[in-house]
Amino acid sequence: AFFHEFKIHAPFGQHYTPVDHDILMKYSEAPDGQILQEGISEAGALSTWIACGTSYASQGCPMLPFFIYYSMFGFQRVGDFIWQAADARSRGFLLGATAGRTTLNGEGLQHQDGHSNLFAISNPACIAWDPAFAYELAYIIEDGIYKMWGQDKDLIYYISLYNENHPMPEVPKHTTCGVSTKEAVLKGLYKFQEAPADKALSVRVISSGSIMQQALRAVDLLAEFGVGVEIWSATNIGELNREAFKAERYSRLHPMEPKKSSWVNDCLGDYDGVTVISSDNISQYHQLIEKYCGGDVVNLGTDG
C-alpha cells in the first residue's frame, strides 16, 4: 500500500510499466521516492537505517526511519549492527515482519523466530514490543515518535509484526488498575477482557502477538468445563522486567524506605489462582515476568 503513496526510490525514475499498474496498490518508483528497497541485504539496509537514524545529529535534519524485514534476519543476523546503531545514538523503528515461531512454518526454521524479543532486552537502547491488535500498534508508534522526536530520547523501537489475518477489536473501555487502556498498553500490560462472573472457577491468561487469537479461543473452550477466562495482553514483557528489576534494586539500596513496586507486580502479584502465559516466543521470554505473578504459573512458550 505504501509503494504508490511514498514510492520506491529510483535515481532515474521508472522506465517500465509494472504488471500491477492498473490496481490501487501498484508498484511505483520515482527519483524522490521515500522507500529504499535494498533486497536481501540486511547489513546494507540497516546501515542506511543508521544513516537516517543519526541524521538529526550528523546533518541537522531529523528523519523518521522504519526498517521492515523478516524478523529472523534482524537481531540474529545483523545484531552487531543494531548495537552499532545504539552506540551512534540512532533513533527509529525496526519492524520484525513474520515474527513468531508458528507464523510462517512453510519455509522452515529460517522464519521460526521466537527469540528476537529476548535478544532485544540485552540492548539498553532497544525497547521491544509484541502487539496483538491494531490499536496497540498505533499507540506504540505514536509513543515512539513522541519520545524520540518530541522528547529527544535516543531509543530504538523494535516491534514484532505477524503473518495472521484476524478481526481487530475496538479499544477496551475499562481501566487496568485505575489506568486507561492506552496508558496501560504503553506500560507493557493491560487487562483485555474480564472473566465471566457466572463461572465458579477462573483462570488468568496472559498473551501477546498472534497467539492472542488462541488465548481468545480458550474462552469458549474452557467455558464448556465451567471455567471463566480473564485475558491480559502483554505488549512489552521486556520493559515489565526492566522496571521490576530497577524497583528491586532500589529497594535493596534503600532498605529503610517503603518497598518500591512495579507495574507487573501491581497488576499480577496479588492473585492466588492459576496464570497461563503464552505467546509465539520461546518460554524464556515469559520467564522475565514469571516470578512477579501471584499463584501458580503455567508457561506455554513455542519451544522445540
PDB file of C-alpha atoms in Angstrom:
ATOM      1  CA  ALA A   1       0.000   0.000   0.000  1.00  0.00           C
ATOM      2  CA  PHE A   2       2.933   2.361   0.675  1.00  0.00           C
ATOM      3  CA  PHE A   3       4.564   1.811  -2.743  1.00  0.00           C
ATOM      4  CA  HIS A   4       2.219   4.086  -4.673  1.00  0.00           C
ATOM      5  CA  GLU A   5       1.859   6.619  -1.839  1.00  0.00           C
ATOM      6  CA  PHE A   6       5.536   7.160  -0.944  1.00  0.00           C
ATOM      7  CA  LYS A   7       7.175   5.465  -3.955  1.00  0.00           C
ATOM      8  CA  ILE A   8      10.363   3.426  -4.118  1.00  0.00           C
ATOM      9  CA  HIS A   9      13.489   5.485  -4.642  1.00  0.00           C
ATOM     10  CA  ALA A  10      14.977   5.042  -8.136  1.00  0.00           C
ATOM     11  CA  PRO A  11      17.546   7.683  -9.207  1.00  0.00           C
ATOM     12  CA  PHE A  12      16.429   7.652 -12.858  1.00  0.00           C
ATOM     13  CA  GLY A  13      12.717   7.105 -12.293  1.00  0.00           C
ATOM     14  CA  GLN A  14      10.507   4.276 -13.561  1.00  0.00           C
ATOM     15  CA  HIS A  15      11.003   3.352 -17.219  1.00  0.00           C
ATOM     16  CA  TYR A  16       8.653   0.383 -17.469  1.00  0.00           C
ATOM     17  CA  THR A  17       5.011  -0.457 -16.801  1.00  0.00           C
ATOM     18  CA  PRO A  18       4.616  -2.780 -13.811  1.00  0.00           C
ATOM     19  CA  VAL A  19       2.240  -5.713 -14.138  1.00  0.00           C
ATOM     20  CA  ASP A  20       0.038  -4.297 -11.355  1.00  0.00           C
ATOM     21  CA  HIS A  21      -0.185  -0.789 -12.878  1.00  0.00           C
ATOM     22  CA  ASP A  22      -3.996  -0.855 -13.076  1.00  0.00           C
ATOM     23  CA  ILE A  23      -4.713  -1.631  -9.413  1.00  0.00           C
ATOM     24  CA  LEU A  24      -4.939   0.696  -6.434  1.00  0.00           C
ATOM     25  CA  MET A  25      -1.830  -0.570  -4.608  1.00  0.00           C
ATOM     26  CA  LYS A  26       0.503  -0.577  -7.616  1.00  0.00           C
ATOM     27  CA  TYR A  27       4.274  -0.760  -7.699  1.00  0.00           C
ATOM     28  CA  SER A  28       5.760   2.693  -8.241  1.00  0.00           C
ATOM     29  CA  GLU A  29       9.310   4.096  -8.495  1.00  0.00           C
ATOM     30  CA  ALA A  30      10.452   7.731  -8.572  1.00  0.00           C
ATOM     31  CA  PRO A  31      13.623   9.832  -8.063  1.00  0.00           C
ATOM     32  CA  ASP A  32      12.062  11.379  -4.943  1.00  0.00           C
ATOM     33  CA  GLY A  33      10.773   8.053  -3.581  1.00  0.00           C
ATOM     34  CA  GLN A  34      10.904   7.650   0.200  1.00  0.00           C
ATOM     35  CA  ILE A  35      11.180   3.846   0.279  1.00  0.00           C
ATOM     36  CA  LEU A  36      14.584   2.204  -0.149  1.00  0.00           C
ATOM     37  CA  GLN A  37      14.182  -1.371  -1.366  1.00  0.00           C
ATOM     38  CA  GLU A  38      17.623  -2.874  -0.815  1.00  0.00           C
ATOM     39  CA  GLY A  39      16.858  -6.518  -1.493  1.00  0.00           C
ATOM     40  CA  ILE A  40      18.321  -9.375   0.518  1.00  0.00           C
ATOM     41  CA  SER A  41      20.970  -7.255   2.212  1.00  0.00           C
ATOM     42  CA  GLU A  42      20.052  -6.721   5.847  1.00  0.00           C
ATOM     43  CA  ALA A  43      23.505  -5.318   6.660  1.00  0.00           C
ATOM     44  CA  GLY A  44      23.282  -2.767   3.855  1.00  0.00           C
ATOM     45  CA  ALA A  45      19.700  -1.824   4.677  1.00  0.00           C
ATOM     46  CA  LEU A  46      20.477  -1.429   8.382  1.00  0.00           C
ATOM     47  CA  SER A  47      23.478   0.757   7.514  1.00  0.00           C
ATOM     48  CA  THR A  48      21.123   3.013   5.557  1.00  0.00           C
ATOM     49  CA  TRP A  49      18.747   2.980   8.530  1.00  0.00           C
ATOM     50  CA  ILE A  50      21.580   4.047  10.850  1.00  0.00           C
ATOM     51  CA  ALA A  51      22.449   6.914   8.496  1.00  0.00           C
ATOM     52  CA  CYS A  52      18.815   8.068   8.586  1.00  0.00           C
ATOM     53  CA  GLY A  53      18.503   7.474  12.334  1.00  0.00           C
ATOM     54  CA  THR A  54      21.533   9.656  13.100  1.00  0.00           C
ATOM     55  CA  SER A  55      20.789  12.415  10.560  1.00  0.00           C
ATOM     56  CA  TYR A  56      19.365  14.600  13.350  1.00  0.00           C
ATOM     57  CA  ALA A  57      22.960  14.961  14.599  1.00  0.00           C
ATOM     58  CA  SER A  58      25.122  14.414  11.507  1.00  0.00           C
ATOM     59  CA  GLN A  59      23.062  16.556   9.115  1.00  0.00           C
ATOM     60  CA  GLY A  60      20.920  18.667  11.437  1.00  0.00           C
ATOM     61  CA  CYS A  61      17.920  17.123   9.674  1.00  0.00           C
ATOM     62  CA  PRO A  62      15.807  14.728  11.792  1.00  0.00           C
ATOM     63  CA  MET A  63      14.436  11.762   9.843  1.00  0.00           C
ATOM     64  CA  LEU A  64      11.970   9.038  10.851  1.00  0.00           C
ATOM     65  CA  PRO A  65      13.356   5.700   9.597  1.00  0.00           C
ATOM     66  CA  PHE A  66      11.339   2.473   9.533  1.00  0.00           C
ATOM     67  CA  PHE A  67      13.211  -0.712   8.572  1.00  0.00           C
ATOM     68  CA  ILE A  68      10.839  -3.583   7.716  1.00  0.00           C
ATOM     69  CA  TYR A  69      12.421  -7.036   7.437  1.00  0.00           C
ATOM     70  CA  TYR A  70      11.864 -10.706   8.210  1.00  0.00           C
ATOM     71  CA  SER A  71      12.275 -10.751  11.984  1.00  0.00           C
ATOM     72  CA  MET A  72      14.649 -13.741  11.905  1.00  0.00           C
ATOM     73  CA  PHE A  73      17.095 -11.655   9.867  1.00  0.00           C
ATOM     74  CA  GLY A  74      17.397  -8.867  12.425  1.00  0.00           C
ATOM     75  CA  PHE A  75      18.909  -9.436  15.861  1.00  0.00           C
ATOM     76  CA  GLN A  76      20.093 -12.896  14.844  1.00  0.00           C
ATOM     77  CA  ARG A  77      21.750 -11.926  11.541  1.00  0.00           C
ATOM     78  CA  VAL A  78      22.816  -8.290  11.995  1.00  0.00           C
ATOM     79  CA  GLY A  79      22.580  -7.855  15.762  1.00  0.00           C
ATOM     80  CA  ASP A  80      26.033  -6.264  15.887  1.00  0.00           C
ATOM     81  CA  PHE A  81      24.794  -3.503  13.572  1.00  0.00           C
ATOM     82  CA  ILE A  82      21.919  -2.830  15.975  1.00  0.00           C
ATOM     83  CA  TRP A  83      24.474  -2.419  18.769  1.00  0.00           C
ATOM     84  CA  GLN A  84      26.400  -0.056  16.495  1.00  0.00           C
ATOM     85  CA  ALA A  85      23.168   1.878  15.936  1.00  0.00           C
ATOM     86  CA  ALA A  86      22.753   2.235  19.698  1.00  0.00           C
ATOM     87  CA  ASP A  87      26.372   3.409  20.069  1.00  0.00           C
ATOM     88  CA  ALA A  88      25.752   6.000  17.343  1.00  0.00           C
ATOM     89  CA  ARG A  89      22.572   7.093  19.185  1.00  0.00           C
ATOM     90  CA  SER A  90      20.320   6.201  16.257  1.00  0.00           C
ATOM     91  CA  ARG A  91      16.612   6.779  16.557  1.00  0.00           C
ATOM     92  CA  GLY A  92      13.939   4.887  14.655  1.00  0.00           C
ATOM     93  CA  PHE A  93      11.765   1.817  14.278  1.00  0.00           C
ATOM     94  CA  LEU A  94      12.786  -1.764  13.492  1.00  0.00           C
ATOM     95  CA  LEU A  95       9.774  -3.783  12.330  1.00  0.00           C
ATOM     96  CA  GLY A  96      10.278  -7.548  12.528  1.00  0.00           C
ATOM     97  CA  ALA A  97       7.807  -8.915   9.992  1.00  0.00           C
ATOM     98  CA  THR A  98       6.541 -12.521  10.011  1.00  0.00           C
ATOM     99  CA  ALA A  99       7.656 -12.758  13.640  1.00  0.00           C
ATOM    100  CA  GLY A 100       6.945 -15.744  15.856  1.00  0.00           C
ATOM    101  CA  ARG A 101       7.661 -19.463  15.847  1.00  0.00           C
ATOM    102  CA  THR A 102       4.384 -20.537  14.215  1.00  0.00           C
ATOM    103  CA  THR A 103       3.589 -17.691  11.846  1.00  0.00           C
ATOM    104  CA  LEU A 104       5.378 -18.933   8.682  1.00  0.00           C
ATOM    105  CA  ASN A 105       6.272 -22.587   9.188  1.00  0.00           C
ATOM    106  CA  GLY A 106       6.153 -23.451   5.491  1.00  0.00           C
ATOM    107  CA  GLU A 107       9.621 -22.015   4.940  1.00  0.00           C
ATOM    108  CA  GLY A 108      11.288 -23.980   7.725  1.00  0.00           C
ATOM    109  CA  LEU A 109      13.468 -22.823  10.594  1.00  0.00           C
ATOM    110  CA  GLN A 110      14.667 -19.693   8.776  1.00  0.00           C
ATOM    111  CA  HIS A 111      11.381 -17.985   9.693  1.00  0.00           C
ATOM    112  CA  GLN A 112      10.656 -19.505  13.092  1.00  0.00           C
ATOM    113  CA  ASP A 113      11.678 -16.546  15.215  1.00  0.00           C
ATOM    114  CA  GLY A 114      10.670 -16.866  18.842  1.00  0.00           C
ATOM    115  CA  HIS A 115      13.665 -15.130  20.376  1.00  0.00           C
ATOM    116  CA  SER A 116      14.140 -11.628  18.915  1.00  0.00           C
ATOM    117  CA  ASN A 117      12.239 -10.034  21.790  1.00  0.00           C
ATOM    118  CA  LEU A 118      14.548 -11.837  24.188  1.00  0.00           C
ATOM    119  CA  PHE A 119      17.650 -10.720  22.270  1.00  0.00           C
ATOM    120  CA  ALA A 120      16.377  -7.142  22.226  1.00  0.00           C
ATOM    121  CA  ILE A 121      16.335  -6.763  26.001  1.00  0.00           C
ATOM    122  CA  SER A 122      20.127  -7.184  26.014  1.00  0.00           C
ATOM    123  CA  ASN A 123      20.453  -3.863  24.156  1.00  0.00           C
ATOM    124  CA  PRO A 124      19.945  -0.938  26.583  1.00  0.00           C
ATOM    125  CA  ALA A 125      18.734   1.411  23.839  1.00  0.00           C
ATOM    126  CA  CYS A 126      16.163  -1.016  22.449  1.00  0.00           C
ATOM    127  CA  ILE A 127      12.531  -1.225  23.557  1.00  0.00           C
ATOM    128  CA  ALA A 128      10.916  -4.351  22.100  1.00  0.00           C
ATOM    129  CA  TRP A 129       7.155  -4.595  21.616  1.00  0.00           C
ATOM    130  CA  ASP A 130       4.912  -7.572  20.852  1.00  0.00           C
ATOM    131  CA  PRO A 131       1.467  -6.139  19.980  1.00  0.00           C
ATOM    132  CA  ALA A 132      -1.595  -8.261  19.272  1.00  0.00           C
ATOM    133  CA  PHE A 133      -4.032  -5.634  17.950  1.00  0.00           C
ATOM    134  CA  ALA A 134      -4.034  -2.644  15.596  1.00  0.00           C
ATOM    135  CA  TYR A 135      -4.776  -0.076  18.309  1.00  0.00           C
ATOM    136  CA  GLU A 136      -1.811  -1.336  20.346  1.00  0.00           C
ATOM    137  CA  LEU A 137       0.468  -0.861  17.336  1.00  0.00           C
ATOM    138  CA  ALA A 138      -0.903   2.655  16.751  1.00  0.00           C
ATOM    139  CA  TYR A 139      -0.289   3.638  20.389  1.00  0.00           C
ATOM    140  CA  ILE A 140       3.240   2.205  20.294  1.00  0.00           C
ATOM    141  CA  ILE A 141       4.282   4.029  17.109  1.00  0.00           C
ATOM    142  CA  GLU A 142       2.774   7.290  18.367  1.00  0.00           C
ATOM    143  CA  ASP A 143       4.665   6.869  21.650  1.00  0.00           C
ATOM    144  CA  GLY A 144       7.951   6.159  19.861  1.00  0.00           C
ATOM    145  CA  ILE A 145       7.617   9.240  17.662  1.00  0.00           C
ATOM    146  CA  TYR A 146       6.878  11.407  20.692  1.00  0.00           C
ATOM    147  CA  LYS A 147       9.766  10.086  22.787  1.00  0.00           C
ATOM    148  CA  MET A 148      12.391  10.086  20.031  1.00  0.00           C
ATOM    149  CA  TRP A 149      11.468  13.317  18.253  1.00  0.00           C
ATOM    150  CA  GLY A 150       9.370  15.092  20.883  1.00  0.00           C
ATOM    151  CA  GLN A 151      11.485  14.377  23.965  1.00  0.00           C
ATOM    152  CA  ASP A 152      14.842  13.916  22.169  1.00  0.00           C
ATOM    153  CA  LYS A 153      15.430  10.415  23.570  1.00  0.00           C
ATOM    154  CA  ASP A 154      17.957   8.100  21.922  1.00  0.00           C
ATOM    155  CA  LEU A 155      15.800   4.999  21.564  1.00  0.00           C
ATOM    156  CA  ILE A 156      15.225   2.156  19.127  1.00  0.00           C
ATOM    157  CA  TYR A 157      11.719   0.684  18.992  1.00  0.00           C
ATOM    158  CA  TYR A 158      11.622  -2.944  17.837  1.00  0.00           C
ATOM    159  CA  ILE A 159       8.096  -4.154  17.011  1.00  0.00           C
ATOM    160  CA  SER A 160       7.066  -7.735  16.218  1.00  0.00           C
ATOM    161  CA  LEU A 161       4.668  -7.943  13.261  1.00  0.00           C
ATOM    162  CA  TYR A 162       2.962 -11.216  12.419  1.00  0.00           C
ATOM    163  CA  ASN A 163       1.506 -13.011   9.411  1.00  0.00           C
ATOM    164  CA  GLU A 164      -2.015 -13.762  10.661  1.00  0.00           C
ATOM    165  CA  ASN A 165      -5.308 -12.403   9.378  1.00  0.00           C
ATOM    166  CA  HIS A 166      -7.851 -11.792  12.130  1.00  0.00           C
ATOM    167  CA  PRO A 167     -10.501  -9.246  13.179  1.00  0.00           C
ATOM    168  CA  MET A 168      -9.267  -6.232  15.120  1.00  0.00           C
ATOM    169  CA  PRO A 169     -11.301  -5.381  18.234  1.00  0.00           C
ATOM    170  CA  GLU A 170     -12.113  -1.908  19.495  1.00  0.00           C
ATOM    171  CA  VAL A 171     -10.182  -0.384  22.384  1.00  0.00           C
ATOM    172  CA  PRO A 172     -11.481  -1.715  25.736  1.00  0.00           C
ATOM    173  CA  LYS A 173     -13.405   0.913  27.688  1.00  0.00           C
ATOM    174  CA  HIS A 174     -12.468  -0.365  31.156  1.00  0.00           C
ATOM    175  CA  THR A 175      -9.312   0.543  33.060  1.00  0.00           C
ATOM    176  CA  THR A 176      -6.455  -1.620  34.369  1.00  0.00           C
ATOM    177  CA  CYS A 177      -5.524  -0.853  37.989  1.00  0.00           C
ATOM    178  CA  GLY A 178      -7.066   2.581  37.525  1.00  0.00           C
ATOM    179  CA  VAL A 179      -5.140   3.308  34.330  1.00  0.00           C
ATOM    180  CA  SER A 180      -6.621   3.814  30.843  1.00  0.00           C
ATOM    181  CA  THR A 181      -6.077   1.169  28.181  1.00  0.00           C
ATOM    182  CA  LYS A 182      -3.744   3.429  26.195  1.00  0.00           C
ATOM    183  CA  GLU A 183      -1.527   4.170  29.184  1.00  0.00           C
ATOM    184  CA  ALA A 184      -1.512   0.506  30.243  1.00  0.00           C
ATOM    185  CA  VAL A 185      -0.581  -0.628  26.700  1.00  0.00           C
ATOM    186  CA  LEU A 186       2.458   1.646  26.889  1.00  0.00           C
ATOM    187  CA  LYS A 187       3.326   0.311  30.345  1.00  0.00           C
ATOM    188  CA  GLY A 188       3.515  -3.143  28.757  1.00  0.00           C
ATOM    189  CA  LEU A 189       0.465  -4.931  30.232  1.00  0.00           C
ATOM    190  CA  TYR A 190      -3.287  -4.436  30.469  1.00  0.00           C
ATOM    191  CA  LYS A 191      -6.458  -6.406  31.113  1.00  0.00           C
ATOM    192  CA  PHE A 192      -8.164  -7.005  27.786  1.00  0.00           C
ATOM    193  CA  GLN A 193     -11.200  -8.946  28.990  1.00  0.00           C
ATOM    194  CA  GLU A 194     -12.767  -9.802  32.334  1.00  0.00           C
ATOM    195  CA  ALA A 195     -13.686 -13.368  33.251  1.00  0.00           C
ATOM    196  CA  PRO A 196     -17.444 -14.063  33.240  1.00  0.00           C
ATOM    197  CA  ALA A 197     -18.931 -13.520  36.692  1.00  0.00           C
ATOM    198  CA  ASP A 198     -21.188 -16.593  36.435  1.00  0.00           C
ATOM    199  CA  LYS A 199     -18.323 -19.113  36.454  1.00  0.00           C
ATOM    200  CA  ALA A 200     -17.311 -20.764  39.726  1.00  0.00           C
ATOM    201  CA  LEU A 201     -13.729 -21.269  38.529  1.00  0.00           C
ATOM    202  CA  SER A 202     -11.466 -18.931  36.601  1.00  0.00           C
ATOM    203  CA  VAL A 203      -8.004 -18.791  35.082  1.00  0.00           C
ATOM    204  CA  ARG A 204      -5.873 -15.812  34.092  1.00  0.00           C
ATOM    205  CA  VAL A 205      -4.345 -15.968  30.591  1.00  0.00           C
ATOM    206  CA  ILE A 206      -1.581 -13.561  29.530  1.00  0.00           C
ATOM    207  CA  SER A 207      -0.765 -13.466  25.848  1.00  0.00           C
ATOM    208  CA  SER A 208       0.629 -11.304  23.055  1.00  0.00           C
ATOM    209  CA  GLY A 209       1.129 -11.181  19.300  1.00  0.00           C
ATOM    210  CA  SER A 210      -0.683 -13.646  17.055  1.00  0.00           C
ATOM    211  CA  ILE A 211      -1.066 -16.277  19.790  1.00  0.00           C
ATOM    212  CA  MET A 212      -3.590 -13.914  21.382  1.00  0.00           C
ATOM    213  CA  GLN A 213      -6.098 -15.482  18.958  1.00  0.00           C
ATOM    214  CA  GLN A 214      -5.587 -18.867  20.625  1.00  0.00           C
ATOM    215  CA  ALA A 215      -5.967 -17.256  24.037  1.00  0.00           C
ATOM    216  CA  LEU A 216      -9.304 -15.812  22.963  1.00  0.00           C
ATOM    217  CA  ARG A 217     -10.404 -19.206  21.622  1.00  0.00           C
ATOM    218  CA  ALA A 218      -9.719 -20.636  25.084  1.00  0.00           C
ATOM    219  CA  VAL A 219     -12.572 -18.522  26.466  1.00  0.00           C
ATOM    220  CA  ASP A 220     -15.258 -20.610  24.724  1.00  0.00           C
ATOM    221  CA  LEU A 221     -13.324 -23.867  25.104  1.00  0.00           C
ATOM    222  CA  LEU A 222     -12.919 -23.568  28.869  1.00  0.00           C
ATOM    223  CA  ALA A 223     -16.473 -22.294  29.307  1.00  0.00           C
ATOM    224  CA  GLU A 224     -17.625 -25.808  28.361  1.00  0.00           C
ATOM    225  CA  PHE A 225     -15.868 -27.023  31.520  1.00  0.00           C
ATOM    226  CA  GLY A 226     -17.273 -24.252  33.714  1.00  0.00           C
ATOM    227  CA  VAL A 227     -14.074 -22.210  33.777  1.00  0.00           C
ATOM    228  CA  GLY A 228     -14.011 -18.466  33.145  1.00  0.00           C
ATOM    229  CA  VAL A 229     -11.024 -16.836  31.449  1.00  0.00           C
ATOM    230  CA  GLU A 230      -9.549 -13.442  32.257  1.00  0.00           C
ATOM    231  CA  ILE A 231      -7.476 -12.201  29.286  1.00  0.00           C
ATOM    232  CA  TRP A 232      -4.419  -9.942  29.628  1.00  0.00           C
ATOM    233  CA  SER A 233      -2.355  -8.533  26.773  1.00  0.00           C
ATOM    234  CA  ALA A 234       1.392  -8.237  27.427  1.00  0.00           C
ATOM    235  CA  THR A 235       2.612  -5.712  24.878  1.00  0.00           C
ATOM    236  CA  ASN A 236       6.105  -5.447  26.377  1.00  0.00           C
ATOM    237  CA  ILE A 237       7.382  -8.167  28.703  1.00  0.00           C
ATOM    238  CA  GLY A 238      10.938  -6.853  28.403  1.00  0.00           C
ATOM    239  CA  GLU A 239      10.075  -3.419  29.809  1.00  0.00           C
ATOM    240  CA  LEU A 240       7.986  -5.007  32.565  1.00  0.00           C
ATOM    241  CA  ASN A 241      11.091  -6.946  33.583  1.00  0.00           C
ATOM    242  CA  ARG A 242      13.363  -3.897  33.395  1.00  0.00           C
ATOM    243  CA  GLU A 243      11.049  -1.800  35.559  1.00  0.00           C
ATOM    244  CA  ALA A 244      10.622  -4.592  38.134  1.00  0.00           C
ATOM    245  CA  PHE A 245      14.390  -5.166  38.253  1.00  0.00           C
ATOM    246  CA  LYS A 246      15.011  -1.454  38.870  1.00  0.00           C
ATOM    247  CA  ALA A 247      12.381  -1.430  41.626  1.00  0.00           C
ATOM    248  CA  GLU A 248      14.023  -4.423  43.348  1.00  0.00           C
ATOM    249  CA  ARG A 249      17.459  -2.826  43.091  1.00  0.00           C
ATOM    250  CA  TYR A 250      16.197   0.472  44.502  1.00  0.00           C
ATOM    251  CA  SER A 251      14.611  -1.301  47.455  1.00  0.00           C
ATOM    252  CA  ARG A 252      17.843  -3.199  48.183  1.00  0.00           C
ATOM    253  CA  LEU A 253      19.811   0.053  48.215  1.00  0.00           C
ATOM    254  CA  HIS A 254      17.206   1.885  50.305  1.00  0.00           C
ATOM    255  CA  PRO A 255      16.133  -0.675  52.940  1.00  0.00           C
ATOM    256  CA  MET A 256      14.683   1.958  55.279  1.00  0.00           C
ATOM    257  CA  GLU A 257      12.223   3.224  52.661  1.00  0.00           C
ATOM    258  CA  PRO A 258       8.899   1.583  51.722  1.00  0.00           C
ATOM    259  CA  LYS A 259       9.388  -1.184  49.196  1.00  0.00           C
ATOM    260  CA  LYS A 260       9.188   0.135  45.641  1.00  0.00           C
ATOM    261  CA  SER A 261       6.608  -1.559  43.430  1.00  0.00           C
ATOM    262  CA  SER A 262       6.372  -2.103  39.672  1.00  0.00           C
ATOM    263  CA  TRP A 263       3.567  -2.254  37.122  1.00  0.00           C
ATOM    264  CA  VAL A 264       3.809  -6.015  36.587  1.00  0.00           C
ATOM    265  CA  ASN A 265       3.655  -6.648  40.327  1.00  0.00           C
ATOM    266  CA  ASP A 266       0.763  -4.206  40.785  1.00  0.00           C
ATOM    267  CA  CYS A 267      -1.220  -5.983  38.047  1.00  0.00           C
ATOM    268  CA  LEU A 268      -0.347  -9.633  38.632  1.00  0.00           C
ATOM    269  CA  GLY A 269       1.136 -10.020  42.112  1.00  0.00           C
ATOM    270  CA  ASP A 270      -1.999 -10.107  44.279  1.00  0.00           C
ATOM    271  CA  TYR A 271      -3.506 -13.330  42.915  1.00  0.00           C
ATOM    272  CA  ASP A 272      -3.775 -16.891  44.213  1.00  0.00           C
ATOM    273  CA  GLY A 273      -5.176 -18.690  41.153  1.00  0.00           C
ATOM    274  CA  VAL A 274      -3.617 -20.137  38.002  1.00  0.00           C
ATOM    275  CA  THR A 275      -1.926 -17.896  35.419  1.00  0.00           C
ATOM    276  CA  VAL A 276      -1.113 -19.175  31.930  1.00  0.00           C
ATOM    277  CA  ILE A 277       1.441 -17.191  29.899  1.00  0.00           C
ATOM    278  CA  SER A 278       1.517 -17.861  26.158  1.00  0.00           C
ATOM    279  CA  SER A 279       2.912 -16.158  23.070  1.00  0.00           C
ATOM    280  CA  ASP A 280       4.692 -17.027  19.818  1.00  0.00           C
ATOM    281  CA  ASN A 281       8.014 -16.636  21.642  1.00  0.00           C
ATOM    282  CA  ILE A 282      10.107 -19.241  23.428  1.00  0.00           C
ATOM    283  CA  SER A 283       9.308 -19.785  27.110  1.00  0.00           C
ATOM    284  CA  GLN A 284      12.451 -17.998  28.344  1.00  0.00           C
ATOM    285  CA  TYR A 285      10.835 -14.749  27.238  1.00  0.00           C
ATOM    286  CA  HIS A 286       7.866 -15.324  29.568  1.00  0.00           C
ATOM    287  CA  GLN A 287      10.221 -16.154  32.432  1.00  0.00           C
ATOM    288  CA  LEU A 288      11.115 -12.455  32.553  1.00  0.00           C
ATOM    289  CA  ILE A 289       7.826 -11.819  34.405  1.00  0.00           C
ATOM    290  CA  GLU A 290       7.007 -15.264  35.777  1.00  0.00           C
ATOM    291  CA  LYS A 291       8.240 -14.581  39.314  1.00  0.00           C
ATOM    292  CA  TYR A 292       6.068 -11.461  39.606  1.00  0.00           C
ATOM    293  CA  CYS A 293       2.833 -13.405  39.046  1.00  0.00           C
ATOM    294  CA  GLY A 294       0.931 -14.461  42.154  1.00  0.00           C
ATOM    295  CA  GLY A 295      -0.387 -18.028  42.433  1.00  0.00           C
ATOM    296  CA  ASP A 296       0.621 -20.887  40.148  1.00  0.00           C
ATOM    297  CA  VAL A 297       2.106 -20.133  36.706  1.00  0.00           C
ATOM    298  CA  VAL A 298       1.967 -22.297  33.573  1.00  0.00           C
ATOM    299  CA  ASN A 299       4.488 -21.122  30.963  1.00  0.00           C
ATOM    300  CA  LEU A 300       3.485 -22.104  27.412  1.00  0.00           C
ATOM    301  CA  GLY A 301       6.219 -20.978  25.025  1.00  0.00           C
ATOM    302  CA  THR A 302       6.753 -22.157  21.462  1.00  0.00           C
ATOM    303  CA  ASP A 303       9.871 -24.161  22.304  1.00  0.00           C
ATOM    304  CA  GLY A 304      11.156 -27.120  20.344  1.00  0.00           C
TER     305      GLY A 304
END
